[in-house]
mmCIF file of C-alpha atoms in Angstrom:
data_model
loop_
_atom_site.group_PDB
_atom_site.id
_atom_site.type_symbol
_atom_site.label_atom_id
_atom_site.label_comp_id
_atom_site.label_asym_id
_atom_site.label_seq_id
_atom_site.Cartn_x
_atom_site.Cartn_y
_atom_site.Cartn_z
ATOM 1 C CA MET A 30 134.475 104.446 92.863
ATOM 2 C CA LYS A 31 133.733 104.908 96.570
ATOM 3 C CA GLU A 32 133.838 108.552 96.313
ATOM 4 C CA PHE A 33 131.364 108.247 93.215
ATOM 5 C CA VAL A 34 128.774 106.468 95.085
ATOM 6 C CA PHE A 35 129.139 108.867 98.104
ATOM 7 C CA ALA A 36 128.548 111.838 95.692
ATOM 8 C CA VAL A 37 125.581 110.171 93.767
ATOM 9 C CA LEU A 38 123.724 108.532 96.634
ATOM 10 C CA PRO A 39 122.085 111.694 98.072
ATOM 11 C CA TRP A 40 120.639 112.552 94.682
ATOM 12 C CA ILE A 41 119.362 108.975 94.297
ATOM 13 C CA ILE A 42 117.688 109.320 97.635
ATOM 14 C CA ILE A 43 116.048 112.557 96.800
ATOM 15 C CA GLY A 44 114.846 111.110 93.580
ATOM 16 C CA LEU A 45 113.314 107.975 95.424
ATOM 17 C CA VAL A 46 111.730 110.256 98.110
ATOM 18 C CA LEU A 47 110.009 112.328 95.220
ATOM 19 C CA ILE A 48 108.877 109.057 93.457
ATOM 20 C CA VAL A 49 107.280 107.761 96.882
ATOM 21 C CA TYR A 50 105.688 111.167 97.469
ATOM 22 C CA PHE A 51 104.005 111.571 94.128
ATOM 23 C CA VAL A 52 102.926 108.048 94.066
ATOM 24 C CA LYS A 53 101.303 108.382 97.520
ATOM 25 C CA ARG A 54 99.779 111.584 96.483
ATOM 26 C CA LYS A 55 98.174 110.050 93.219
ATOM 27 C CA SER A 56 97.018 106.889 94.821
ATOM 28 C CA PRO A 57 93.326 106.623 94.387
ATOM 29 C CA ARG A 58 93.118 105.010 97.973
ATOM 30 C CA SER A 59 94.757 108.117 99.409
ATOM 31 C CA PRO A 60 92.678 109.330 102.676
ATOM 32 C CA LYS A 61 90.338 112.353 102.370
ATOM 33 C CA GLN A 62 91.117 115.376 104.576
ATOM 34 C CA ASN A 63 88.955 114.192 107.353
ATOM 35 C CA GLU A 64 90.153 110.542 107.295
ATOM 36 C CA LYS A 65 92.775 108.935 109.337
ATOM 37 C CA VAL A 66 95.845 107.590 107.739
ATOM 38 C CA THR A 67 95.648 103.731 108.096
ATOM 39 C CA ASP A 68 99.287 102.628 107.802
ATOM 40 C CA TYR A 69 102.449 102.654 109.607
ATOM 41 C CA SER A 70 104.413 105.284 107.287
ATOM 42 C CA THR A 71 105.310 107.424 110.420
ATOM 43 C CA GLU A 72 106.358 104.532 112.567
ATOM 44 C CA GLY A 73 108.416 103.084 109.644
ATOM 45 C CA MET A 74 110.272 106.401 109.150
ATOM 46 C CA CYS A 75 111.161 106.630 112.863
ATOM 47 C CA MET A 76 112.423 103.024 112.802
ATOM 48 C CA GLY A 77 114.318 103.826 109.444
ATOM 49 C CA ILE A 78 115.910 106.752 111.117
ATOM 50 C CA CYS A 79 117.112 104.718 114.053
ATOM 51 C CA PHE A 80 118.478 101.861 111.974
ATOM 52 C CA GLY A 81 120.190 104.541 109.852
ATOM 53 C CA CYS A 82 121.693 106.214 112.765
ATOM 54 C CA ALA A 83 122.944 102.775 113.978
ATOM 55 C CA ILE A 84 124.429 101.927 110.713
ATOM 56 C CA GLY A 85 126.075 105.238 110.320
ATOM 57 C CA ALA A 86 127.515 105.183 113.744
ATOM 58 C CA THR A 87 129.440 102.132 112.769
ATOM 59 C CA ASN A 88 131.254 104.123 109.941
ATOM 60 C CA VAL A 89 130.080 101.422 107.194
ATOM 61 C CA ILE A 90 128.507 104.467 105.400
ATOM 62 C CA ASN A 91 128.130 108.248 105.793
ATOM 63 C CA ILE A 92 125.921 108.967 108.692
ATOM 64 C CA GLY A 93 123.841 111.590 106.651
ATOM 65 C CA SER A 94 123.256 109.155 103.742
ATOM 66 C CA ALA A 95 122.443 106.249 106.210
ATOM 67 C CA ILE A 96 119.799 108.281 107.968
ATOM 68 C CA SER A 97 118.226 109.209 104.652
ATOM 69 C CA LEU A 98 118.225 105.858 103.256
ATOM 70 C CA GLY A 99 116.986 104.273 106.500
ATOM 71 C CA MET A 100 114.012 106.877 106.586
ATOM 72 C CA LEU A 101 113.248 106.274 102.935
ATOM 73 C CA VAL A 102 113.443 102.301 103.448
ATOM 74 C CA GLY A 103 111.226 102.792 106.605
ATOM 75 C CA LEU A 104 108.647 104.923 104.856
ATOM 76 C CA THR A 105 108.405 102.243 101.973
ATOM 77 C CA ILE A 106 107.883 99.585 104.252
ATOM 78 C CA GLY A 107 105.411 101.388 106.603
ATOM 79 C CA MET A 108 103.320 102.225 103.649
ATOM 80 C CA LEU A 109 103.105 98.696 102.484
ATOM 81 C CA ILE A 110 101.658 97.659 106.192
ATOM 82 C CA LYS A 111 98.185 98.665 106.787
ATOM 83 C CA LYS A 112 96.607 99.307 110.330
ATOM 84 C CA GLU A 113 93.612 97.059 111.271
ATOM 85 C CA ASP A 114 90.537 98.909 112.452
ATOM 86 C CA SER A 115 90.223 98.486 116.172
ATOM 87 C CA GLY A 116 86.563 99.386 116.357
ATOM 88 C CA ASN A 117 86.957 102.631 118.612
ATOM 89 C CA ASN A 118 85.383 105.582 117.122
ATOM 90 C CA ASP A 119 85.779 108.703 118.788
ATOM 91 C CA ASP A 120 82.865 110.270 116.757
#
């Protein structure tokens, strides 16, 4: 059973990443080319990769799968948190 999970997990992660990508791409609130991104998706991915490395280093799960899953979870959480406008416009 463990081998099956490790064999299927990368394909599940790839499918979830594609779902997140297409949902964000088709979102009516998606930023225009000249607008700034107003969520923490990049920061979430970075934190997710760090947590994935930490979990993978403990040998709980394969490190490659842990990094991918951590990045996906971080991206999802980061997309849900919106940045507040600080009022500083560089225009």
